[in-house]
Amino acid sequence: NIDFDANEFVKASFNIKMKYYKLILNEKERLKENKILDEAVKQKIKIETDTFDAEKFQKEADERYKLFMERRNLSNREK
């Protein structure tokens, strides 16, 4: 004969459901926060894309490369 307490079963079942619902709520909250963060990142990328100056970037890259080559040639001559 199994000793079965219906009240204990109801309490245990309720506690399991509560934990499950809390997990669902936490996950919904996390997804909402992720969506907010995604929107912020998209906005930042859009701003950076809109304000990106390709000509200026290329000019700076060319200057850095030229400086690098000059330094490299100097150090090769000193060897």
Short mmCIF file of C-alpha atoms in Angstrom, two decimals:
data_model
loop_
_atom_site.label_atom_id
_atom_site.label_comp_id
_atom_site.label_asym_id
_atom_site.label_seq_id
_atom_site.Cartn_x
_atom_site.Cartn_y
_atom_site.Cartn_z
CA ASN A 1 0.00 0.00 0.00
CA ILE A 2 1.45 3.38 -1.05
CA ASP A 3 0.94 6.28 1.34
CA PHE A 4 -0.32 9.09 -0.89
CA ASP A 5 -1.03 12.61 0.33
CA ALA A 6 -2.99 14.58 -2.26
CA ASN A 7 -2.15 17.90 -0.57
CA GLU A 8 1.59 17.23 -0.79
CA PHE A 9 1.18 16.32 -4.44
CA VAL A 10 -0.74 19.55 -5.15
CA LYS A 11 1.94 21.61 -3.33
CA ALA A 12 4.77 19.91 -5.22
CA SER A 13 2.95 20.34 -8.52
CA PHE A 14 2.29 24.02 -7.77
CA ASN A 15 5.96 24.62 -6.83
CA ILE A 16 7.13 23.00 -10.07
CA LYS A 17 4.72 25.16 -12.09
CA MET A 18 5.88 28.30 -10.26
CA LYS A 19 9.52 27.52 -11.02
CA TYR A 20 8.62 26.85 -14.64
CA TYR A 21 6.70 30.14 -14.96
CA LYS A 22 9.56 32.06 -13.30
CA LEU A 23 11.97 30.55 -15.83
CA ILE A 24 9.68 31.59 -18.67
CA LEU A 25 9.38 35.14 -17.29
CA ASN A 26 13.15 35.39 -16.85
CA GLU A 27 13.68 34.19 -20.41
CA LYS A 28 11.13 36.70 -21.76
CA GLU A 29 12.89 39.48 -19.85
CA ARG A 30 16.28 38.37 -21.18
CA LEU A 31 14.96 38.31 -24.74
CA LYS A 32 13.50 41.80 -24.29
CA GLU A 33 16.86 43.09 -23.00
CA ASN A 34 18.67 41.43 -25.91
CA LYS A 35 16.29 43.10 -28.36
CA ILE A 36 16.98 46.50 -26.75
CA LEU A 37 20.74 45.87 -26.94
CA ASP A 38 20.45 44.73 -30.57
CA GLU A 39 18.59 47.93 -31.45
CA ALA A 40 21.27 50.02 -29.73
CA VAL A 41 24.03 48.21 -31.63
CA LYS A 42 22.15 48.61 -34.94
CA GLN A 43 21.74 52.33 -34.25
CA LYS A 44 25.45 52.71 -33.42
CA ILE A 45 26.44 50.85 -36.59
CA LYS A 46 24.09 53.05 -38.63
CA ILE A 47 25.60 56.22 -37.14
CA GLU A 48 29.15 54.99 -37.78
CA THR A 49 28.22 53.99 -41.34
CA ASP A 50 26.51 57.30 -42.03
CA THR A 51 29.46 59.33 -40.72
CA PHE A 52 32.21 57.16 -42.25
CA ASP A 53 34.46 59.15 -44.57
CA ALA A 54 36.07 56.68 -46.97
CA GLU A 55 38.40 59.24 -48.55
CA LYS A 56 39.72 60.40 -45.19
CA PHE A 57 40.16 56.78 -44.06
CA GLN A 58 42.08 55.91 -47.24
CA LYS A 59 44.28 59.00 -46.90
CA GLU A 60 45.13 58.14 -43.27
CA ALA A 61 45.85 54.52 -44.24
CA ASP A 62 48.15 55.67 -47.05
CA GLU A 63 50.00 58.00 -44.67
CA ARG A 64 50.44 55.24 -42.08
CA TYR A 65 51.73 52.86 -44.76
CA LYS A 66 54.16 55.47 -46.11
CA LEU A 67 55.48 56.15 -42.60
CA PHE A 68 55.81 52.41 -41.95
CA MET A 69 57.79 51.91 -45.17
CA GLU A 70 60.08 54.86 -44.38
CA ARG A 71 60.83 53.46 -40.91
CA ARG A 72 61.37 49.98 -42.33
CA ASN A 73 63.79 51.28 -44.97
CA LEU A 74 65.70 53.26 -42.32
CA SER A 75 66.06 50.23 -40.07
CA ASN A 76 67.18 48.10 -43.04
CA ARG A 77 69.89 50.65 -43.92
CA GLU A 78 71.17 50.70 -40.34
CA LYS A 79 71.79 46.94 -40.31
#
